[in-house]
Coordinates of N, CA and C in Angstrom, one line a residue:
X1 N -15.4 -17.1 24.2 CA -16.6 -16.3 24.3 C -17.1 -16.4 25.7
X2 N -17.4 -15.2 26.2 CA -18.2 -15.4 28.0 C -19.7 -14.8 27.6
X3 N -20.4 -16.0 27.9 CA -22.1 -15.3 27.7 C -22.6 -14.4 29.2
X4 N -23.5 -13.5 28.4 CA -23.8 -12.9 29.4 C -25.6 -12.5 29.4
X5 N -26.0 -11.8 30.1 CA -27.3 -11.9 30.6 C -27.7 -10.2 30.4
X6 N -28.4 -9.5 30.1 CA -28.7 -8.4 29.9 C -30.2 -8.2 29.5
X7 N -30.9 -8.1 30.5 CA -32.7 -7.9 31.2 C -33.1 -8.5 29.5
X8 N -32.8 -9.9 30.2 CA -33.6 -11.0 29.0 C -32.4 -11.1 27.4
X9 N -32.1 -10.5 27.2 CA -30.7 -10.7 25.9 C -29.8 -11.7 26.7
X10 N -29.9 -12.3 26.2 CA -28.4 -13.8 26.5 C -27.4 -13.4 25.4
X11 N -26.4 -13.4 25.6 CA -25.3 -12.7 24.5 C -23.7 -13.6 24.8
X12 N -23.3 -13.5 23.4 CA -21.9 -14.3 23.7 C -21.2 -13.2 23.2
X13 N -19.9 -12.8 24.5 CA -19.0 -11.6 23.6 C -17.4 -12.3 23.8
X14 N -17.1 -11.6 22.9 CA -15.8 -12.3 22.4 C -15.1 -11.3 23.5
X15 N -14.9 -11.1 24.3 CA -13.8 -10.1 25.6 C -12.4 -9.9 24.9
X16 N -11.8 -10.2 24.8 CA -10.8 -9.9 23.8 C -10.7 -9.0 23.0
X17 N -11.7 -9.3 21.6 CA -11.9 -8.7 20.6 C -12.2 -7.6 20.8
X18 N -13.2 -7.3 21.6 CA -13.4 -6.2 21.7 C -13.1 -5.5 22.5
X19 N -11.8 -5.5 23.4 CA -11.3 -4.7 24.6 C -9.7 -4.4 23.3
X20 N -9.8 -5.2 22.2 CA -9.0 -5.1 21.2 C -8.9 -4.1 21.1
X21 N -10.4 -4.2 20.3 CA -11.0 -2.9 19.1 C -11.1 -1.6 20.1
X22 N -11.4 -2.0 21.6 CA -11.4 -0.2 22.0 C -10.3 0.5 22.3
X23 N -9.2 -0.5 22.2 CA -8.0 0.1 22.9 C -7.9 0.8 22.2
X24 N -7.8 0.5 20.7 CA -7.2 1.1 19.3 C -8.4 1.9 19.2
X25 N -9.4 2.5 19.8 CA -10.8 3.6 18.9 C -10.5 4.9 19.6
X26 N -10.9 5.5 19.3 CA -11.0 6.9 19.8 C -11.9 7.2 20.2
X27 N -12.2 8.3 21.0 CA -13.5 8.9 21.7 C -14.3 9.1 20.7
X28 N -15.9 9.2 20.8 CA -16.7 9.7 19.8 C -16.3 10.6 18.9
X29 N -16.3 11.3 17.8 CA -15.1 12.4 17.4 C -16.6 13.3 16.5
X30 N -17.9 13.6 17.1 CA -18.4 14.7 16.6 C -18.2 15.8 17.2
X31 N -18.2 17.0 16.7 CA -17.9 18.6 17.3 C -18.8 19.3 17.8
X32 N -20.3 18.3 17.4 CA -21.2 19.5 17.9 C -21.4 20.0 19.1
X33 N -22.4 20.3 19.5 CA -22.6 20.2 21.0 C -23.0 19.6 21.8
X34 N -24.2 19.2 20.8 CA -24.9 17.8 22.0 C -23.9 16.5 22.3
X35 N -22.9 16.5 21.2 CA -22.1 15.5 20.9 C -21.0 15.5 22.3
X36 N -20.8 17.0 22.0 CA -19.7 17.3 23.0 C -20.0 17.2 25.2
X37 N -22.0 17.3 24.5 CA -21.8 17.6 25.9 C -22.5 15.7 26.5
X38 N -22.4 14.8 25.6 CA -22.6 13.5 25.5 C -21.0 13.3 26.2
X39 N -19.8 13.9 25.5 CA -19.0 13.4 25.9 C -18.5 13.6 27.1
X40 N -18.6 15.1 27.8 CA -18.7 15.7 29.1 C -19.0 14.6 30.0
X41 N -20.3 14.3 29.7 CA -21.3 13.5 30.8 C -20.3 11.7 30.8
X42 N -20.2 11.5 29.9 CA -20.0 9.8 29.9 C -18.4 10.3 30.3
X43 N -17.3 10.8 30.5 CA -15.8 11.3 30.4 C -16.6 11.5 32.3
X44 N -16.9 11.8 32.8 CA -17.8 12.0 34.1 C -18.8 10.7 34.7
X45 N -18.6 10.1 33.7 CA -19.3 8.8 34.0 C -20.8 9.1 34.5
X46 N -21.4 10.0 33.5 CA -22.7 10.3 34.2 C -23.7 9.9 33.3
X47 N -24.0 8.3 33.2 CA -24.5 7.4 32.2 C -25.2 6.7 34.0
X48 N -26.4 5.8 33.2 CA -26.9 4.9 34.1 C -25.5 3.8 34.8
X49 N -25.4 3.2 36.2 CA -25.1 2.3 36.3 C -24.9 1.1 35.7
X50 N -26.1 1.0 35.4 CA -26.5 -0.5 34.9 C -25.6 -0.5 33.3
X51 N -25.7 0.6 32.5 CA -24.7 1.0 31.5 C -23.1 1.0 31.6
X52 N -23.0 1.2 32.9 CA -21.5 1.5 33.2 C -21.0 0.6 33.6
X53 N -21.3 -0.6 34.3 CA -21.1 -2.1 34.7 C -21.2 -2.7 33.8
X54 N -22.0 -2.9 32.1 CA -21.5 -3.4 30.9 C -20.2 -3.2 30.7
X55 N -20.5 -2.1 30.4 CA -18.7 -1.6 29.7 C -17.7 -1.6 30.5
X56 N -17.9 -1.1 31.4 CA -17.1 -1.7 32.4 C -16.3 -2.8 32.6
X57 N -17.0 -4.0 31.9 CA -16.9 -5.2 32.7 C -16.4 -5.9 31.4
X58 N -16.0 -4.8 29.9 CA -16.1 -5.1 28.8 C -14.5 -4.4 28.4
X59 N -14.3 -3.4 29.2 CA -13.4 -2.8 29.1 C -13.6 -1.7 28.3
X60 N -14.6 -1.3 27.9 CA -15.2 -0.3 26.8 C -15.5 0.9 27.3
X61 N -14.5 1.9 27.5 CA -14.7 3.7 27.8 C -16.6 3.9 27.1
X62 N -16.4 4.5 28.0 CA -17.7 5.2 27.9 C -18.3 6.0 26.5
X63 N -16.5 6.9 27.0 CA -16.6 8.3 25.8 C -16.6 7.5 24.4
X64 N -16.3 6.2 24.3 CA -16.0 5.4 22.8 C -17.1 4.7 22.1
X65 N -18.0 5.5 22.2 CA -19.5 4.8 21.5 C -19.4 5.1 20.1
X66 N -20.1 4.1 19.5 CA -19.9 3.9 18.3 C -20.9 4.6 17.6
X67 N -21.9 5.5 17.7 CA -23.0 6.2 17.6 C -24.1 6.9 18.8
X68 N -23.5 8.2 18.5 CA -24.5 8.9 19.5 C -25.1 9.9 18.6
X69 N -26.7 10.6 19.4 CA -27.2 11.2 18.5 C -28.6 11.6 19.0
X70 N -28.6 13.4 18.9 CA -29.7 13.4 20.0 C -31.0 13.2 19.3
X71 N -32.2 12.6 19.9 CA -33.2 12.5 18.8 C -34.7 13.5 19.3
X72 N -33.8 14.0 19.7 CA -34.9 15.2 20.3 C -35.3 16.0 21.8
X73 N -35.7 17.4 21.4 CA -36.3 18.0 22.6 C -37.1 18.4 22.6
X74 N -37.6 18.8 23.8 CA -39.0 19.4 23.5 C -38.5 20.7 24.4
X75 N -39.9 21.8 24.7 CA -39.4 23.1 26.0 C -39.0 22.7 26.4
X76 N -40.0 21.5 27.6 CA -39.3 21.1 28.6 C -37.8 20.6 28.8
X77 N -37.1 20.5 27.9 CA -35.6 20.1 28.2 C -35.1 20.6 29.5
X78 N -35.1 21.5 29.8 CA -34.0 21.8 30.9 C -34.5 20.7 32.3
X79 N -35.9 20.8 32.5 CA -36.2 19.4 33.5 C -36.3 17.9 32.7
X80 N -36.0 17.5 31.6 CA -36.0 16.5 32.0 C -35.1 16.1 30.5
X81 N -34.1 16.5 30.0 CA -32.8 16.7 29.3 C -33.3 16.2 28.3
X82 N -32.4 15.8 27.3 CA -32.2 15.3 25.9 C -32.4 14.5 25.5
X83 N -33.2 14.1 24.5 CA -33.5 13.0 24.2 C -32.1 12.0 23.5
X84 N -31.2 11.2 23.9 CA -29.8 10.4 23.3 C -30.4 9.4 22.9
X85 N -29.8 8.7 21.6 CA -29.7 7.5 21.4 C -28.2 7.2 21.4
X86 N -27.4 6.0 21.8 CA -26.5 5.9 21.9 C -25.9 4.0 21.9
X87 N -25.2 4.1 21.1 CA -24.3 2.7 21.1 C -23.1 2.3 21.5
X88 N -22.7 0.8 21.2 CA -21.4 0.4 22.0 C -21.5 -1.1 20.6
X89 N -20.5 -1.1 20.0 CA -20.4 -2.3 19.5 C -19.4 -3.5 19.7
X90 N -19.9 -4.7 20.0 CA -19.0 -5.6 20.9 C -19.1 -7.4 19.8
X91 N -17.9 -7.2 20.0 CA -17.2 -8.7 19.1 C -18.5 -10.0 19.8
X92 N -19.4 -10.3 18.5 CA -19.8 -11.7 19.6 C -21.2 -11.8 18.6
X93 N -22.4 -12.5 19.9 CA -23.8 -12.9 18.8 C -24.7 -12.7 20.0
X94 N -25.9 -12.2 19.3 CA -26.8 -12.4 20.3 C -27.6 -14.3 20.3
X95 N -27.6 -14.6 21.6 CA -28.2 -16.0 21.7 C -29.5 -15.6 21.4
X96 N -30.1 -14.8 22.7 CA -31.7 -15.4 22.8 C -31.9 -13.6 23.0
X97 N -33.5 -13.4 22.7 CA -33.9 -12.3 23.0 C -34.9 -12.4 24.0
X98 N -35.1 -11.1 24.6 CA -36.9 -10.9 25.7 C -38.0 -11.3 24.8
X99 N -38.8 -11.6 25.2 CA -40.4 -11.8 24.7 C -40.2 -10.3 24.4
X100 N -41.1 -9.9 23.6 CA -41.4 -8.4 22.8 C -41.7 -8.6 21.3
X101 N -41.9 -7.8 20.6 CA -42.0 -6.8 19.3 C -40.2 -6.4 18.9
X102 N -40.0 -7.2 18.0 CA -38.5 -7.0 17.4 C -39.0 -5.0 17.0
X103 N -37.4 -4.4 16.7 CA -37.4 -3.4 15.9 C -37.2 -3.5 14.9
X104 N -37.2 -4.2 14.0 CA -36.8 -4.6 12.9 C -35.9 -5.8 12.2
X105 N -35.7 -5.9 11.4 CA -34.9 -7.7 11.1 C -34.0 -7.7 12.0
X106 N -33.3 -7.0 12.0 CA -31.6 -7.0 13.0 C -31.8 -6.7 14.5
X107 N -32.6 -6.1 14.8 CA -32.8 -5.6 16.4 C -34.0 -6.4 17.1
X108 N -33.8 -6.6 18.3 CA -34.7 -7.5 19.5 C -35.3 -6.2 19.7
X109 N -36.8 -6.6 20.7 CA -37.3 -5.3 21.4 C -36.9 -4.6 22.6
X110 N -37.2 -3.7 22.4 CA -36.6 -2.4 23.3 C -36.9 -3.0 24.6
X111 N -36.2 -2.8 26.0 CA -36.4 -3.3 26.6 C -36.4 -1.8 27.5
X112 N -37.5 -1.6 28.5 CA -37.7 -0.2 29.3 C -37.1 -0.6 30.3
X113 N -36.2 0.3 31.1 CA -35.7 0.5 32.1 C -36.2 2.0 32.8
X114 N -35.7 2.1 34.5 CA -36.0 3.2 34.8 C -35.5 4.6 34.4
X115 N -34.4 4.5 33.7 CA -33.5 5.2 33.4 C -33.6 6.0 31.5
X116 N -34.3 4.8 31.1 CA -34.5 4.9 29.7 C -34.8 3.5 29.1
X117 N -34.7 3.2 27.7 CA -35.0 1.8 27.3 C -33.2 1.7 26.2
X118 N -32.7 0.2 26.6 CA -32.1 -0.9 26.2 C -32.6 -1.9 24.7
X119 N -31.8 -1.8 23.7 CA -32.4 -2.9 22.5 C -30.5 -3.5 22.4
X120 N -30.8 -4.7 21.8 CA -29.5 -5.1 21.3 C -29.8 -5.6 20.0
X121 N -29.1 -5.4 19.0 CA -29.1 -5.9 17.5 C -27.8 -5.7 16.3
X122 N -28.0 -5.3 15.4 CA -27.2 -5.7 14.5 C -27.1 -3.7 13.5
X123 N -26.1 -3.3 13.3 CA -26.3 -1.9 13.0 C -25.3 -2.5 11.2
X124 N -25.9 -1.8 10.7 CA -24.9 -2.5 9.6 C -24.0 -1.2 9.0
X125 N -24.2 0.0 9.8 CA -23.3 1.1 9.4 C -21.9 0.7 10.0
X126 N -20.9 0.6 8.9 CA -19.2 0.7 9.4 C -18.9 1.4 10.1
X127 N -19.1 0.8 12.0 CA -18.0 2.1 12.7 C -16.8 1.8 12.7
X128 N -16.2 0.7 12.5 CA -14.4 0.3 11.8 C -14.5 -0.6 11.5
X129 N -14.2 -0.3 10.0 CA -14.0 -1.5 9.0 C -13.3 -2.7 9.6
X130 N -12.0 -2.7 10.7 CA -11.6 -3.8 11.2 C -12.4 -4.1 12.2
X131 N -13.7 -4.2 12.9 CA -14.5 -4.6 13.9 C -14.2 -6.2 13.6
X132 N -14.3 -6.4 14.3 CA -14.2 -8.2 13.7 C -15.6 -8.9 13.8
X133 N -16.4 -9.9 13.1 CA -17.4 -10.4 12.7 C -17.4 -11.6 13.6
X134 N -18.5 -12.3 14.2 CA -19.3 -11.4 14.1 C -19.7 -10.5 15.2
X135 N -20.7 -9.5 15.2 CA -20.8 -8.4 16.0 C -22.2 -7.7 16.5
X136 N -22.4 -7.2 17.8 CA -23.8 -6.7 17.6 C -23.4 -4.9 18.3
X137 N -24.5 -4.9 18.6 CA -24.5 -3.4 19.1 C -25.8 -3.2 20.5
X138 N -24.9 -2.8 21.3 CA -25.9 -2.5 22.5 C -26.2 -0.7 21.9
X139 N -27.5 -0.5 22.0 CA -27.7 0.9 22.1 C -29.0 1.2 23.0
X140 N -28.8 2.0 23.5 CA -29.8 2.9 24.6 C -30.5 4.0 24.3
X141 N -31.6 4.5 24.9 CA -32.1 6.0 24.7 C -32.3 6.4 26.0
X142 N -32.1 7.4 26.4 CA -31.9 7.8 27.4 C -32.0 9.6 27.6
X143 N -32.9 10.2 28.4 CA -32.8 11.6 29.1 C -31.9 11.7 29.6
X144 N -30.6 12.9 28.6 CA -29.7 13.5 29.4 C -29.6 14.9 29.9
X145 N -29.1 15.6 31.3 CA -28.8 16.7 31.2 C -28.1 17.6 30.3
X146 N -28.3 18.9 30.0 CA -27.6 19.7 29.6 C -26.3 19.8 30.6
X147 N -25.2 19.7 30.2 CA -24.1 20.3 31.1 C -23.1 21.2 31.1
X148 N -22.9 21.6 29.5 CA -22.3 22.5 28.8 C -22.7 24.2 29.2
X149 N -21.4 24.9 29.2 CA -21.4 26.1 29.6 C -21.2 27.0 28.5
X150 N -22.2 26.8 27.6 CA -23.1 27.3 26.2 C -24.5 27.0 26.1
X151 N -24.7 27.5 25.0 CA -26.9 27.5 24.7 C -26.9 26.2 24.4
X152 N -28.0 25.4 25.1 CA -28.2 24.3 24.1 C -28.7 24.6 22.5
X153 N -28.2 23.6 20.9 CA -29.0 24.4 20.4 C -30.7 24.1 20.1
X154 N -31.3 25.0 19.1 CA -32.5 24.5 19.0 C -32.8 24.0 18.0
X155 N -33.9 23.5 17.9 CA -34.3 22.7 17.0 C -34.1 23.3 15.2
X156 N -33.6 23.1 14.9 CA -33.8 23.4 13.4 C -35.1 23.7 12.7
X157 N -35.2 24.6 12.3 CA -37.1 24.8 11.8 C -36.7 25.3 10.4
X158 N -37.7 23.9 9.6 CA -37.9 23.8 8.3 C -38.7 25.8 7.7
X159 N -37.6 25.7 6.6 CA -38.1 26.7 5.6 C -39.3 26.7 4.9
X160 N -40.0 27.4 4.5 CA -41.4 27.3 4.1 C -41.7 27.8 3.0

């Protein structure tokens, strides 16, 4: 296990395990669009730094998140993009968390960056049954651009 440091998260990851598990994963595999244009951007490496020096340094493609998913727009989208949530799940434990407001039993508090906000915790949805145990999940939220050379879509509006 090599521990590591992530703005207050102390973490032990198993390097191995999980440079394992990504060799063998596949790229995100949704069709939509936001999905697609998630993959555009990170296949481009157009993720925060500070994001890409994790995985990086993890061996973990960008395009191979374990959950993406846009959690909203508003008009303004075109200045100031998409609302992502997005993960990476990695062989190991979390040690210690930041001072904060947990998100719930499994998750530490959100940690804000310039870029967007950082949480690390425990996701208990199967993204491969062989993940090896035990395991956490770095996920982010983050404003992304549109980059796709189609409509963004719109919001879904409830029937009445």
């Amino acid at each position: 296990m090599t521990e590591f440091e992530w703005n207050g998260y102390r973490v032990e990851v198993d390097e191995k395990a999980t440079r394992d598990c990504y060799a063998r994963a596949e790229p995100w595999g949704c069709e939509c669009g936001h999905c697609r244009n998630f993959l555009a951007l990170a296949g481009a490496r157009r993720l925060p730094g500070e994001i890409l020096d994790i995985l990086d340094r993890l061996s973990i493609p960008p395009e191979k998140a374990t959950y993406v998913c846009v959690l909203g727009y508003d008009e303004s989208w075109r200045e100031k993009g998409l609302l992502y949530q997005i993960s990476w799940r990695m062989a190991g434990t979390i040690v210690d968390r930041p001072a904060g407001k947990d998100n719930g039993q499994e998750w530490g508090p959100l940690v804000k960056r310039p870029w967007g906000g950082m949480l690390l915790g425990h996701e208990s949805f199967p993204v491969e049954p062989d993940f090896p145990m035990p395991h956490f999940d770095l996920d982010i939220s983050l404003y992304l651009p549109w980059i796709l050379d189609e409509p963004v879509e719109g919001p879904e509006e409830e029937e009445t």
